[in-house]
Amino acid sequence: MIQTKCFGEWLEIIIPSKWEGHSINDLFRDVWQAPKKQIHTIRMEKHVKINGEVINWNKPLKAGDRIQLKLFIEEEFGVIPAYHEVDVLYEDEHMMVFNKPANMDTHPNSPEQTNTLANAAAFYLQAKGEQRKIKHVHRLDRDTTGAILFAKHSLAGTILDKMLEERSIKRTYAALVHGRINKKKGTIQEPIGRDRHHPTRRRVSASGLPAITHYELLEYSLMQDFSLIHCQLDTGRTHQIRVHLSSIGHPIVGDQLYGGEPLFERQALHARKLVIPHPFTDERIVVEDSLPLPFQHLLKK
């Protein structure tokens, strides 16, 4: 684990032995993989110090050196703060995970929209006296509930975006599907593209983008003929889980767009768990939510 501490606007990191010999430039370019424009801005504004001093960015670092990064700067939120009742599942100085309710978009589609999770996140930070330009790292469909990761400053956003792209961040979803899934574990590997006959629907298509969904059977309700499963994604296509499960004959309960019966007020899909390598400390952050009560009630009917 890499040692860090925060003071005011600055984050201090004790250089670990694995970074010895790297320069500041190496850290931003190779370790954190920040874009050139972001690196240039940080460099020009002198937002990096080593042992309290501004030094040459190409000078090799030594284990035990202290690098200070000016990260916690007041910025416009980027959205209008608006109060909504949402649960915080995890938070530190760099990121936070919210439990998104049903019937809520992840972010606004127009500047004046205020009924999204991003608006709620901005209000939450404003109430704490933190004015940050927050950024969602991934999204959920409007009717899907559960854990969504936000970055609280731009460098954390850059690192977390890259982790998501490289699949270092693991996402687990709980779903109630029709029928009994016979295999305890399985993988659906079918490309997904747009449905030419419907404005929002996707479908398995040979000309679509590659998509991989892993699933595991947790429980089967004989009375309801429902299977409770966990899904993990290797890709993040729109409606991926919904399309893939429908394609194998097990649509999600309530997901009428993809063949589910209207036995639930929405698709019974919940983002239950996130495993996140911490962007600065290398800790393995595990954020897990319990199975929603409506799912439990539906299984027990």
PDB file of C-alpha atoms in Angstrom:
ATOM      1  CA  MET A   1       0.000   0.000   0.000  1.00  0.00           C
ATOM      2  CA  ILE A   2       1.257   3.484  -0.896  1.00  0.00           C
ATOM      3  CA  GLN A   3       1.195   5.993   1.954  1.00  0.00           C
ATOM      4  CA  THR A   4      -0.721   9.220   1.342  1.00  0.00           C
ATOM      5  CA  LYS A   5      -2.136  12.081   3.368  1.00  0.00           C
ATOM      6  CA  CYS A   6      -4.159  15.196   2.572  1.00  0.00           C
ATOM      7  CA  PHE A   7      -3.622  18.714   3.823  1.00  0.00           C
ATOM      8  CA  GLY A   8      -5.682  21.609   2.468  1.00  0.00           C
ATOM      9  CA  GLU A   9      -5.639  21.579  -1.326  1.00  0.00           C
ATOM     10  CA  TRP A  10      -2.714  19.154  -1.487  1.00  0.00           C
ATOM     11  CA  LEU A  11      -2.268  15.395  -1.567  1.00  0.00           C
ATOM     12  CA  GLU A  12       1.084  14.064  -0.377  1.00  0.00           C
ATOM     13  CA  ILE A  13       2.341  10.670  -1.549  1.00  0.00           C
ATOM     14  CA  ILE A  14       5.415   8.926  -0.123  1.00  0.00           C
ATOM     15  CA  ILE A  15       7.301   7.580  -3.136  1.00  0.00           C
ATOM     16  CA  PRO A  16       7.362   3.743  -2.874  1.00  0.00           C
ATOM     17  CA  SER A  17      10.392   1.689  -3.930  1.00  0.00           C
ATOM     18  CA  LYS A  18       8.638   0.583  -7.132  1.00  0.00           C
ATOM     19  CA  TRP A  19       8.608   4.211  -8.333  1.00  0.00           C
ATOM     20  CA  GLU A  20      12.272   4.867  -7.530  1.00  0.00           C
ATOM     21  CA  GLY A  21      14.111   6.144 -10.599  1.00  0.00           C
ATOM     22  CA  HIS A  22      10.899   7.374 -12.197  1.00  0.00           C
ATOM     23  CA  SER A  23      10.528  11.100 -12.821  1.00  0.00           C
ATOM     24  CA  ILE A  24       7.440  13.216 -12.172  1.00  0.00           C
ATOM     25  CA  ASN A  25       6.861  13.109 -15.913  1.00  0.00           C
ATOM     26  CA  ASP A  26       6.997   9.291 -15.839  1.00  0.00           C
ATOM     27  CA  LEU A  27       4.374   9.169 -13.064  1.00  0.00           C
ATOM     28  CA  PHE A  28       1.877  11.288 -14.952  1.00  0.00           C
ATOM     29  CA  ARG A  29       2.538   9.791 -18.384  1.00  0.00           C
ATOM     30  CA  ASP A  30       3.172   6.092 -17.635  1.00  0.00           C
ATOM     31  CA  VAL A  31       1.789   5.305 -14.171  1.00  0.00           C
ATOM     32  CA  TRP A  32      -1.315   7.511 -14.123  1.00  0.00           C
ATOM     33  CA  GLN A  33      -1.599   7.743 -17.945  1.00  0.00           C
ATOM     34  CA  ALA A  34      -2.848  11.314 -17.876  1.00  0.00           C
ATOM     35  CA  PRO A  35      -3.468  13.006 -21.254  1.00  0.00           C
ATOM     36  CA  LYS A  36      -0.894  15.503 -22.540  1.00  0.00           C
ATOM     37  CA  LYS A  37      -3.205  18.491 -22.121  1.00  0.00           C
ATOM     38  CA  GLN A  38      -3.872  17.665 -18.464  1.00  0.00           C
ATOM     39  CA  ILE A  39      -0.153  17.125 -17.778  1.00  0.00           C
ATOM     40  CA  HIS A  40       0.695  20.433 -19.461  1.00  0.00           C
ATOM     41  CA  THR A  41      -1.861  22.341 -17.358  1.00  0.00           C
ATOM     42  CA  ILE A  42      -0.647  20.817 -14.086  1.00  0.00           C
ATOM     43  CA  ARG A  43       2.957  21.526 -15.021  1.00  0.00           C
ATOM     44  CA  MET A  44       2.367  25.140 -16.078  1.00  0.00           C
ATOM     45  CA  GLU A  45       0.377  25.897 -12.920  1.00  0.00           C
ATOM     46  CA  LYS A  46       3.136  24.391 -10.733  1.00  0.00           C
ATOM     47  CA  HIS A  47       0.714  22.032  -8.987  1.00  0.00           C
ATOM     48  CA  VAL A  48       3.448  19.483  -8.226  1.00  0.00           C
ATOM     49  CA  LYS A  49       6.238  19.680  -5.651  1.00  0.00           C
ATOM     50  CA  ILE A  50       8.839  17.225  -4.378  1.00  0.00           C
ATOM     51  CA  ASN A  51       9.698  17.551  -0.700  1.00  0.00           C
ATOM     52  CA  GLY A  52       8.016  20.950  -0.742  1.00  0.00           C
ATOM     53  CA  GLU A  53       9.947  22.326  -3.711  1.00  0.00           C
ATOM     54  CA  VAL A  54       9.214  22.769  -7.406  1.00  0.00           C
ATOM     55  CA  ILE A  55      11.833  20.679  -9.237  1.00  0.00           C
ATOM     56  CA  ASN A  56      12.710  19.494 -12.744  1.00  0.00           C
ATOM     57  CA  TRP A  57      10.016  17.085 -13.928  1.00  0.00           C
ATOM     58  CA  ASN A  58      12.648  14.765 -15.445  1.00  0.00           C
ATOM     59  CA  LYS A  59      14.740  14.350 -12.285  1.00  0.00           C
ATOM     60  CA  PRO A  60      14.704  10.747 -10.974  1.00  0.00           C
ATOM     61  CA  LEU A  61      12.779  10.258  -7.723  1.00  0.00           C
ATOM     62  CA  LYS A  62      14.007   8.342  -4.683  1.00  0.00           C
ATOM     63  CA  ALA A  63      12.004   6.029  -2.417  1.00  0.00           C
ATOM     64  CA  GLY A  64      10.839   8.030   0.565  1.00  0.00           C
ATOM     65  CA  ASP A  65      10.605  11.314  -1.344  1.00  0.00           C
ATOM     66  CA  ARG A  66       7.368  13.183  -0.745  1.00  0.00           C
ATOM     67  CA  ILE A  67       5.450  14.279  -3.840  1.00  0.00           C
ATOM     68  CA  GLN A  68       2.784  16.917  -3.273  1.00  0.00           C
ATOM     69  CA  LEU A  69      -0.058  17.316  -5.776  1.00  0.00           C
ATOM     70  CA  LYS A  70      -2.479  20.241  -5.717  1.00  0.00           C
ATOM     71  CA  LEU A  71      -5.680  18.339  -6.471  1.00  0.00           C
ATOM     72  CA  PHE A  72      -8.425  19.646  -4.193  1.00  0.00           C
ATOM     73  CA  ILE A  73      -9.247  22.891  -5.941  1.00  0.00           C
ATOM     74  CA  GLU A  74     -12.642  24.613  -5.857  1.00  0.00           C
ATOM     75  CA  GLU A  75     -14.363  24.342  -9.245  1.00  0.00           C
ATOM     76  CA  GLU A  76     -17.818  24.808 -10.670  1.00  0.00           C
ATOM     77  CA  PHE A  77     -19.841  21.625 -10.194  1.00  0.00           C
ATOM     78  CA  GLY A  78     -20.678  21.348 -13.880  1.00  0.00           C
ATOM     79  CA  VAL A  79     -24.309  20.566 -12.987  1.00  0.00           C
ATOM     80  CA  ILE A  80     -26.953  22.310 -10.875  1.00  0.00           C
ATOM     81  CA  PRO A  81     -26.875  20.971  -7.293  1.00  0.00           C
ATOM     82  CA  ALA A  82     -30.298  19.579  -6.342  1.00  0.00           C
ATOM     83  CA  TYR A  83     -31.383  17.592  -3.308  1.00  0.00           C
ATOM     84  CA  HIS A  84     -32.476  13.988  -3.817  1.00  0.00           C
ATOM     85  CA  GLU A  85     -32.512  11.178  -1.264  1.00  0.00           C
ATOM     86  CA  VAL A  86     -29.578   8.932  -2.222  1.00  0.00           C
ATOM     87  CA  ASP A  87     -27.334   6.658  -0.183  1.00  0.00           C
ATOM     88  CA  VAL A  88     -23.551   6.986  -0.167  1.00  0.00           C
ATOM     89  CA  LEU A  89     -21.927   3.539  -0.204  1.00  0.00           C
ATOM     90  CA  TYR A  90     -18.308   4.753  -0.125  1.00  0.00           C
ATOM     91  CA  GLU A  91     -16.391   8.029  -0.057  1.00  0.00           C
ATOM     92  CA  ASP A  92     -12.849   9.331   0.353  1.00  0.00           C
ATOM     93  CA  GLU A  93     -10.997  12.429  -0.874  1.00  0.00           C
ATOM     94  CA  HIS A  94     -10.802  11.166  -4.466  1.00  0.00           C
ATOM     95  CA  MET A  95     -13.979   9.244  -5.265  1.00  0.00           C
ATOM     96  CA  MET A  96     -17.415   8.281  -4.035  1.00  0.00           C
ATOM     97  CA  VAL A  97     -19.957   5.581  -4.794  1.00  0.00           C
ATOM     98  CA  PHE A  98     -23.692   6.317  -4.708  1.00  0.00           C
ATOM     99  CA  ASN A  99     -26.575   3.849  -4.656  1.00  0.00           C
ATOM    100  CA  LYS A 100     -28.670   5.111  -7.579  1.00  0.00           C
ATOM    101  CA  PRO A 101     -32.446   4.853  -7.116  1.00  0.00           C
ATOM    102  CA  ALA A 102     -34.772   3.636  -9.862  1.00  0.00           C
ATOM    103  CA  ASN A 103     -36.303   6.168 -12.271  1.00  0.00           C
ATOM    104  CA  MET A 104     -33.254   8.438 -12.145  1.00  0.00           C
ATOM    105  CA  ASP A 105     -30.796   9.247 -14.924  1.00  0.00           C
ATOM    106  CA  THR A 106     -27.093   9.124 -14.160  1.00  0.00           C
ATOM    107  CA  HIS A 107     -26.397  12.612 -15.516  1.00  0.00           C
ATOM    108  CA  PRO A 108     -28.291  15.511 -17.144  1.00  0.00           C
ATOM    109  CA  ASN A 109     -29.026  15.483 -20.850  1.00  0.00           C
ATOM    110  CA  SER A 110     -29.443  19.273 -20.852  1.00  0.00           C
ATOM    111  CA  PRO A 111     -27.854  22.008 -18.690  1.00  0.00           C
ATOM    112  CA  GLU A 112     -31.101  22.848 -16.907  1.00  0.00           C
ATOM    113  CA  GLN A 113     -31.964  19.277 -15.876  1.00  0.00           C
ATOM    114  CA  THR A 114     -31.808  18.767 -12.093  1.00  0.00           C
ATOM    115  CA  ASN A 115     -33.369  15.354 -11.400  1.00  0.00           C
ATOM    116  CA  THR A 116     -30.299  13.154 -11.971  1.00  0.00           C
ATOM    117  CA  LEU A 117     -27.771  11.394  -9.768  1.00  0.00           C
ATOM    118  CA  ALA A 118     -25.091  13.891 -10.806  1.00  0.00           C
ATOM    119  CA  ASN A 119     -27.268  16.735  -9.482  1.00  0.00           C
ATOM    120  CA  ALA A 120     -27.766  14.840  -6.214  1.00  0.00           C
ATOM    121  CA  ALA A 121     -24.013  14.193  -5.951  1.00  0.00           C
ATOM    122  CA  ALA A 122     -23.268  17.899  -6.474  1.00  0.00           C
ATOM    123  CA  PHE A 123     -25.765  18.852  -3.748  1.00  0.00           C
ATOM    124  CA  TYR A 124     -24.264  16.301  -1.382  1.00  0.00           C
ATOM    125  CA  LEU A 125     -20.779  17.805  -1.824  1.00  0.00           C
ATOM    126  CA  GLN A 126     -22.096  21.366  -1.638  1.00  0.00           C
ATOM    127  CA  ALA A 127     -23.738  20.581   1.708  1.00  0.00           C
ATOM    128  CA  LYS A 128     -20.324  19.383   2.956  1.00  0.00           C
ATOM    129  CA  GLY A 129     -18.620  22.551   1.753  1.00  0.00           C
ATOM    130  CA  GLU A 130     -16.747  20.785  -1.072  1.00  0.00           C
ATOM    131  CA  GLN A 131     -17.033  22.521  -4.426  1.00  0.00           C
ATOM    132  CA  ARG A 132     -15.723  19.999  -6.919  1.00  0.00           C
ATOM    133  CA  LYS A 133     -16.360  19.281 -10.578  1.00  0.00           C
ATOM    134  CA  ILE A 134     -17.591  15.719 -10.095  1.00  0.00           C
ATOM    135  CA  LYS A 135     -17.562  13.169 -12.902  1.00  0.00           C
ATOM    136  CA  HIS A 136     -19.354   9.866 -13.259  1.00  0.00           C
ATOM    137  CA  VAL A 137     -16.946   7.086 -14.233  1.00  0.00           C
ATOM    138  CA  HIS A 138     -19.656   4.791 -15.620  1.00  0.00           C
ATOM    139  CA  ARG A 139     -23.444   4.852 -16.040  1.00  0.00           C
ATOM    140  CA  LEU A 140     -26.555   2.827 -15.307  1.00  0.00           C
ATOM    141  CA  ASP A 141     -29.830   2.733 -17.225  1.00  0.00           C
ATOM    142  CA  ARG A 142     -32.537   4.965 -15.807  1.00  0.00           C
ATOM    143  CA  ASP A 143     -34.476   2.026 -14.321  1.00  0.00           C
ATOM    144  CA  THR A 144     -31.430   0.104 -13.077  1.00  0.00           C
ATOM    145  CA  THR A 145     -30.484   0.665  -9.441  1.00  0.00           C
ATOM    146  CA  GLY A 146     -27.236   0.361  -7.573  1.00  0.00           C
ATOM    147  CA  ALA A 147     -23.614   1.410  -7.263  1.00  0.00           C
ATOM    148  CA  ILE A 148     -22.188   4.161  -9.482  1.00  0.00           C
ATOM    149  CA  LEU A 149     -18.648   5.498  -9.125  1.00  0.00           C
ATOM    150  CA  PHE A 150     -17.887   9.241  -9.267  1.00  0.00           C
ATOM    151  CA  ALA A 151     -14.473  10.932  -9.316  1.00  0.00           C
ATOM    152  CA  LYS A 152     -14.075  14.026  -7.136  1.00  0.00           C
ATOM    153  CA  HIS A 153     -11.237  15.649  -9.079  1.00  0.00           C
ATOM    154  CA  SER A 154      -9.842  15.499 -12.613  1.00  0.00           C
ATOM    155  CA  LEU A 155      -6.743  13.348 -12.007  1.00  0.00           C
ATOM    156  CA  ALA A 156      -8.780  10.726 -10.147  1.00  0.00           C
ATOM    157  CA  GLY A 157     -11.250  10.828 -13.051  1.00  0.00           C
ATOM    158  CA  THR A 158      -8.440  10.216 -15.552  1.00  0.00           C
ATOM    159  CA  ILE A 159      -7.034   7.255 -13.615  1.00  0.00           C
ATOM    160  CA  LEU A 160     -10.434   5.675 -12.921  1.00  0.00           C
ATOM    161  CA  ASP A 161     -11.500   6.075 -16.573  1.00  0.00           C
ATOM    162  CA  LYS A 162      -8.382   4.181 -17.632  1.00  0.00           C
ATOM    163  CA  MET A 163      -8.988   1.476 -15.027  1.00  0.00           C
ATOM    164  CA  LEU A 164     -12.523   1.012 -16.329  1.00  0.00           C
ATOM    165  CA  GLU A 165     -11.266   0.817 -19.908  1.00  0.00           C
ATOM    166  CA  GLU A 166      -8.663  -1.778 -18.919  1.00  0.00           C
ATOM    167  CA  ARG A 167     -11.274  -3.702 -16.845  1.00  0.00           C
ATOM    168  CA  SER A 168      -9.358  -3.253 -13.599  1.00  0.00           C
ATOM    169  CA  ILE A 169     -12.609  -2.064 -11.998  1.00  0.00           C
ATOM    170  CA  LYS A 170     -14.887  -5.070 -11.538  1.00  0.00           C
ATOM    171  CA  ARG A 171     -18.667  -4.597 -11.577  1.00  0.00           C
ATOM    172  CA  THR A 172     -21.147  -7.207 -10.369  1.00  0.00           C
ATOM    173  CA  TYR A 173     -24.883  -6.978 -11.053  1.00  0.00           C
ATOM    174  CA  ALA A 174     -27.756  -8.927  -9.499  1.00  0.00           C
ATOM    175  CA  ALA A 175     -30.615  -9.842 -11.828  1.00  0.00           C
ATOM    176  CA  LEU A 176     -33.865 -11.771 -11.548  1.00  0.00           C
ATOM    177  CA  VAL A 177     -34.548 -13.627 -14.791  1.00  0.00           C
ATOM    178  CA  HIS A 178     -37.357 -15.794 -16.078  1.00  0.00           C
ATOM    179  CA  GLY A 179     -36.840 -19.537 -16.039  1.00  0.00           C
ATOM    180  CA  ARG A 180     -34.233 -21.835 -14.572  1.00  0.00           C
ATOM    181  CA  ILE A 181     -30.695 -21.310 -15.784  1.00  0.00           C
ATOM    182  CA  ASN A 182     -29.310 -24.816 -16.027  1.00  0.00           C
ATOM    183  CA  LYS A 183     -25.612 -23.978 -15.869  1.00  0.00           C
ATOM    184  CA  LYS A 184     -24.188 -22.879 -12.520  1.00  0.00           C
ATOM    185  CA  LYS A 185     -21.797 -20.539 -14.348  1.00  0.00           C
ATOM    186  CA  GLY A 186     -21.552 -19.414 -17.934  1.00  0.00           C
ATOM    187  CA  THR A 187     -20.341 -16.759 -20.371  1.00  0.00           C
ATOM    188  CA  ILE A 188     -22.297 -15.039 -23.132  1.00  0.00           C
ATOM    189  CA  GLN A 189     -20.005 -13.743 -25.855  1.00  0.00           C
ATOM    190  CA  GLU A 190     -22.142 -12.165 -28.571  1.00  0.00           C
ATOM    191  CA  PRO A 191     -21.678  -8.816 -30.348  1.00  0.00           C
ATOM    192  CA  ILE A 192     -24.318  -6.155 -29.696  1.00  0.00           C
ATOM    193  CA  GLY A 193     -25.576  -3.534 -32.141  1.00  0.00           C
ATOM    194  CA  ARG A 194     -28.554  -1.238 -32.645  1.00  0.00           C
ATOM    195  CA  ASP A 195     -31.958  -2.612 -33.618  1.00  0.00           C
ATOM    196  CA  ARG A 196     -32.856  -0.913 -36.898  1.00  0.00           C
ATOM    197  CA  HIS A 197     -36.549  -1.336 -36.158  1.00  0.00           C
ATOM    198  CA  HIS A 198     -36.580   0.335 -32.747  1.00  0.00           C
ATOM    199  CA  PRO A 199     -35.091   3.697 -31.639  1.00  0.00           C
ATOM    200  CA  THR A 200     -33.685   2.557 -28.273  1.00  0.00           C
ATOM    201  CA  ARG A 201     -33.453  -1.227 -28.390  1.00  0.00           C
ATOM    202  CA  ARG A 202     -30.212  -3.146 -28.964  1.00  0.00           C
ATOM    203  CA  ARG A 203     -29.830  -6.695 -30.250  1.00  0.00           C
ATOM    204  CA  VAL A 204     -27.266  -9.430 -30.793  1.00  0.00           C
ATOM    205  CA  SER A 205     -25.830  -8.640 -34.223  1.00  0.00           C
ATOM    206  CA  ALA A 206     -22.877  -9.995 -36.189  1.00  0.00           C
ATOM    207  CA  SER A 207     -22.029  -6.419 -37.186  1.00  0.00           C
ATOM    208  CA  GLY A 208     -22.228  -5.137 -33.599  1.00  0.00           C
ATOM    209  CA  LEU A 209     -19.485  -4.409 -31.075  1.00  0.00           C
ATOM    210  CA  PRO A 210     -17.891  -7.263 -29.083  1.00  0.00           C
ATOM    211  CA  ALA A 211     -19.637  -7.911 -25.753  1.00  0.00           C
ATOM    212  CA  ILE A 212     -18.879 -10.416 -22.986  1.00  0.00           C
ATOM    213  CA  THR A 213     -21.083 -11.152 -19.965  1.00  0.00           C
ATOM    214  CA  HIS A 214     -20.259 -13.734 -17.278  1.00  0.00           C
ATOM    215  CA  TYR A 215     -23.077 -15.042 -15.081  1.00  0.00           C
ATOM    216  CA  GLU A 216     -23.462 -17.214 -11.992  1.00  0.00           C
ATOM    217  CA  LEU A 217     -26.662 -18.791 -10.661  1.00  0.00           C
ATOM    218  CA  LEU A 218     -27.286 -17.957  -7.002  1.00  0.00           C
ATOM    219  CA  GLU A 219     -30.825 -19.165  -6.366  1.00  0.00           C
ATOM    220  CA  TYR A 220     -33.842 -20.595  -8.177  1.00  0.00           C
ATOM    221  CA  SER A 221     -37.455 -20.014  -7.118  1.00  0.00           C
ATOM    222  CA  LEU A 222     -39.560 -22.945  -8.272  1.00  0.00           C
ATOM    223  CA  MET A 223     -42.769 -21.187  -7.219  1.00  0.00           C
ATOM    224  CA  GLN A 224     -42.058 -18.125  -9.362  1.00  0.00           C
ATOM    225  CA  ASP A 225     -39.826 -19.820 -11.951  1.00  0.00           C
ATOM    226  CA  PHE A 226     -37.213 -17.081 -11.420  1.00  0.00           C
ATOM    227  CA  SER A 227     -33.434 -17.406 -11.279  1.00  0.00           C
ATOM    228  CA  LEU A 228     -31.392 -14.969  -9.202  1.00  0.00           C
ATOM    229  CA  ILE A 229     -28.016 -14.495 -10.851  1.00  0.00           C
ATOM    230  CA  HIS A 230     -24.894 -12.386 -10.597  1.00  0.00           C
ATOM    231  CA  CYS A 231     -23.399 -10.926 -13.789  1.00  0.00           C
ATOM    232  CA  GLN A 232     -19.965  -9.479 -14.456  1.00  0.00           C
ATOM    233  CA  LEU A 233     -19.071  -7.486 -17.543  1.00  0.00           C
ATOM    234  CA  ASP A 234     -15.881  -7.555 -19.569  1.00  0.00           C
ATOM    235  CA  THR A 235     -17.351  -4.853 -21.817  1.00  0.00           C
ATOM    236  CA  GLY A 236     -19.811  -2.027 -21.279  1.00  0.00           C
ATOM    237  CA  ARG A 237     -22.252  -1.983 -24.175  1.00  0.00           C
ATOM    238  CA  THR A 238     -25.611  -0.238 -23.869  1.00  0.00           C
ATOM    239  CA  HIS A 239     -28.221  -2.637 -22.380  1.00  0.00           C
ATOM    240  CA  GLN A 240     -25.581  -5.394 -22.487  1.00  0.00           C
ATOM    241  CA  ILE A 241     -26.886  -7.598 -19.655  1.00  0.00           C
ATOM    242  CA  ARG A 242     -30.487  -7.154 -20.762  1.00  0.00           C
ATOM    243  CA  VAL A 243     -29.722  -8.057 -24.384  1.00  0.00           C
ATOM    244  CA  HIS A 244     -27.479 -11.009 -23.554  1.00  0.00           C
ATOM    245  CA  LEU A 245     -29.843 -12.628 -21.049  1.00  0.00           C
ATOM    246  CA  SER A 246     -32.789 -12.194 -23.413  1.00  0.00           C
ATOM    247  CA  SER A 247     -30.735 -13.780 -26.209  1.00  0.00           C
ATOM    248  CA  ILE A 248     -30.349 -17.033 -24.222  1.00  0.00           C
ATOM    249  CA  GLY A 249     -34.061 -17.207 -23.394  1.00  0.00           C
ATOM    250  CA  HIS A 250     -33.886 -15.756 -19.868  1.00  0.00           C
ATOM    251  CA  PRO A 251     -35.061 -12.125 -20.068  1.00  0.00           C
ATOM    252  CA  ILE A 252     -34.932 -10.021 -16.920  1.00  0.00           C
ATOM    253  CA  VAL A 253     -38.180  -9.912 -14.951  1.00  0.00           C
ATOM    254  CA  GLY A 254     -39.989  -6.644 -15.676  1.00  0.00           C
ATOM    255  CA  ASP A 255     -37.866  -5.826 -18.725  1.00  0.00           C
ATOM    256  CA  GLN A 256     -40.645  -5.578 -21.290  1.00  0.00           C
ATOM    257  CA  LEU A 257     -38.313  -4.090 -23.923  1.00  0.00           C
ATOM    258  CA  TYR A 258     -36.451  -7.402 -24.100  1.00  0.00           C
ATOM    259  CA  GLY A 259     -39.228  -9.916 -23.450  1.00  0.00           C
ATOM    260  CA  GLY A 260     -39.593  -9.826 -19.667  1.00  0.00           C
ATOM    261  CA  GLU A 261     -43.036 -10.155 -18.103  1.00  0.00           C
ATOM    262  CA  PRO A 262     -44.397  -7.029 -16.297  1.00  0.00           C
ATOM    263  CA  LEU A 263     -44.250  -8.696 -12.865  1.00  0.00           C
ATOM    264  CA  PHE A 264     -41.973  -5.968 -11.516  1.00  0.00           C
ATOM    265  CA  GLU A 265     -42.254  -2.196 -11.859  1.00  0.00           C
ATOM    266  CA  ARG A 266     -38.996  -2.065 -13.845  1.00  0.00           C
ATOM    267  CA  GLN A 267     -36.258  -4.422 -14.991  1.00  0.00           C
ATOM    268  CA  ALA A 268     -35.073  -6.374 -11.934  1.00  0.00           C
ATOM    269  CA  LEU A 269     -31.416  -5.404 -12.342  1.00  0.00           C
ATOM    270  CA  HIS A 270     -29.222  -3.970  -9.570  1.00  0.00           C
ATOM    271  CA  ALA A 271     -25.534  -2.959  -9.625  1.00  0.00           C
ATOM    272  CA  ARG A 272     -24.568  -4.719  -6.434  1.00  0.00           C
ATOM    273  CA  LYS A 273     -20.778  -4.625  -6.132  1.00  0.00           C
ATOM    274  CA  LEU A 274     -17.742  -2.625  -7.255  1.00  0.00           C
ATOM    275  CA  VAL A 275     -14.132  -3.674  -6.751  1.00  0.00           C
ATOM    276  CA  ILE A 276     -11.858  -0.679  -7.360  1.00  0.00           C
ATOM    277  CA  PRO A 277      -8.051  -0.509  -7.242  1.00  0.00           C
ATOM    278  CA  HIS A 278      -7.541   2.783  -5.419  1.00  0.00           C
ATOM    279  CA  PRO A 279      -6.094   5.362  -7.861  1.00  0.00           C
ATOM    280  CA  PHE A 280      -3.374   6.525  -5.445  1.00  0.00           C
ATOM    281  CA  THR A 281      -2.861   4.006  -2.626  1.00  0.00           C
ATOM    282  CA  ASP A 282      -3.145   0.687  -4.551  1.00  0.00           C
ATOM    283  CA  GLU A 283      -5.663  -0.533  -1.951  1.00  0.00           C
ATOM    284  CA  ARG A 284      -8.402  -2.872  -3.155  1.00  0.00           C
ATOM    285  CA  ILE A 285     -11.643  -1.033  -2.389  1.00  0.00           C
ATOM    286  CA  VAL A 286     -14.687  -3.325  -2.237  1.00  0.00           C
ATOM    287  CA  VAL A 287     -18.098  -1.635  -2.204  1.00  0.00           C
ATOM    288  CA  GLU A 288     -21.069  -3.982  -1.870  1.00  0.00           C
ATOM    289  CA  ASP A 289     -24.775  -3.370  -1.380  1.00  0.00           C
ATOM    290  CA  SER A 290     -27.367  -5.830  -0.099  1.00  0.00           C
ATOM    291  CA  LEU A 291     -29.944  -7.347  -2.431  1.00  0.00           C
ATOM    292  CA  PRO A 292     -32.809  -4.839  -2.768  1.00  0.00           C
ATOM    293  CA  LEU A 293     -35.884  -5.685  -0.692  1.00  0.00           C
ATOM    294  CA  PRO A 294     -38.201  -5.773  -3.757  1.00  0.00           C
ATOM    295  CA  PHE A 295     -35.989  -8.528  -5.205  1.00  0.00           C
ATOM    296  CA  GLN A 296     -36.198 -10.490  -1.968  1.00  0.00           C
ATOM    297  CA  HIS A 297     -39.976 -10.095  -1.781  1.00  0.00           C
ATOM    298  CA  LEU A 298     -40.382 -11.187  -5.402  1.00  0.00           C
ATOM    299  CA  LEU A 299     -38.356 -14.351  -4.773  1.00  0.00           C
ATOM    300  CA  LYS A 300     -40.415 -15.270  -1.713  1.00  0.00           C
ATOM    301  CA  LYS A 301     -43.890 -14.757  -3.193  1.00  0.00           C
TER     302      LYS A 301
END
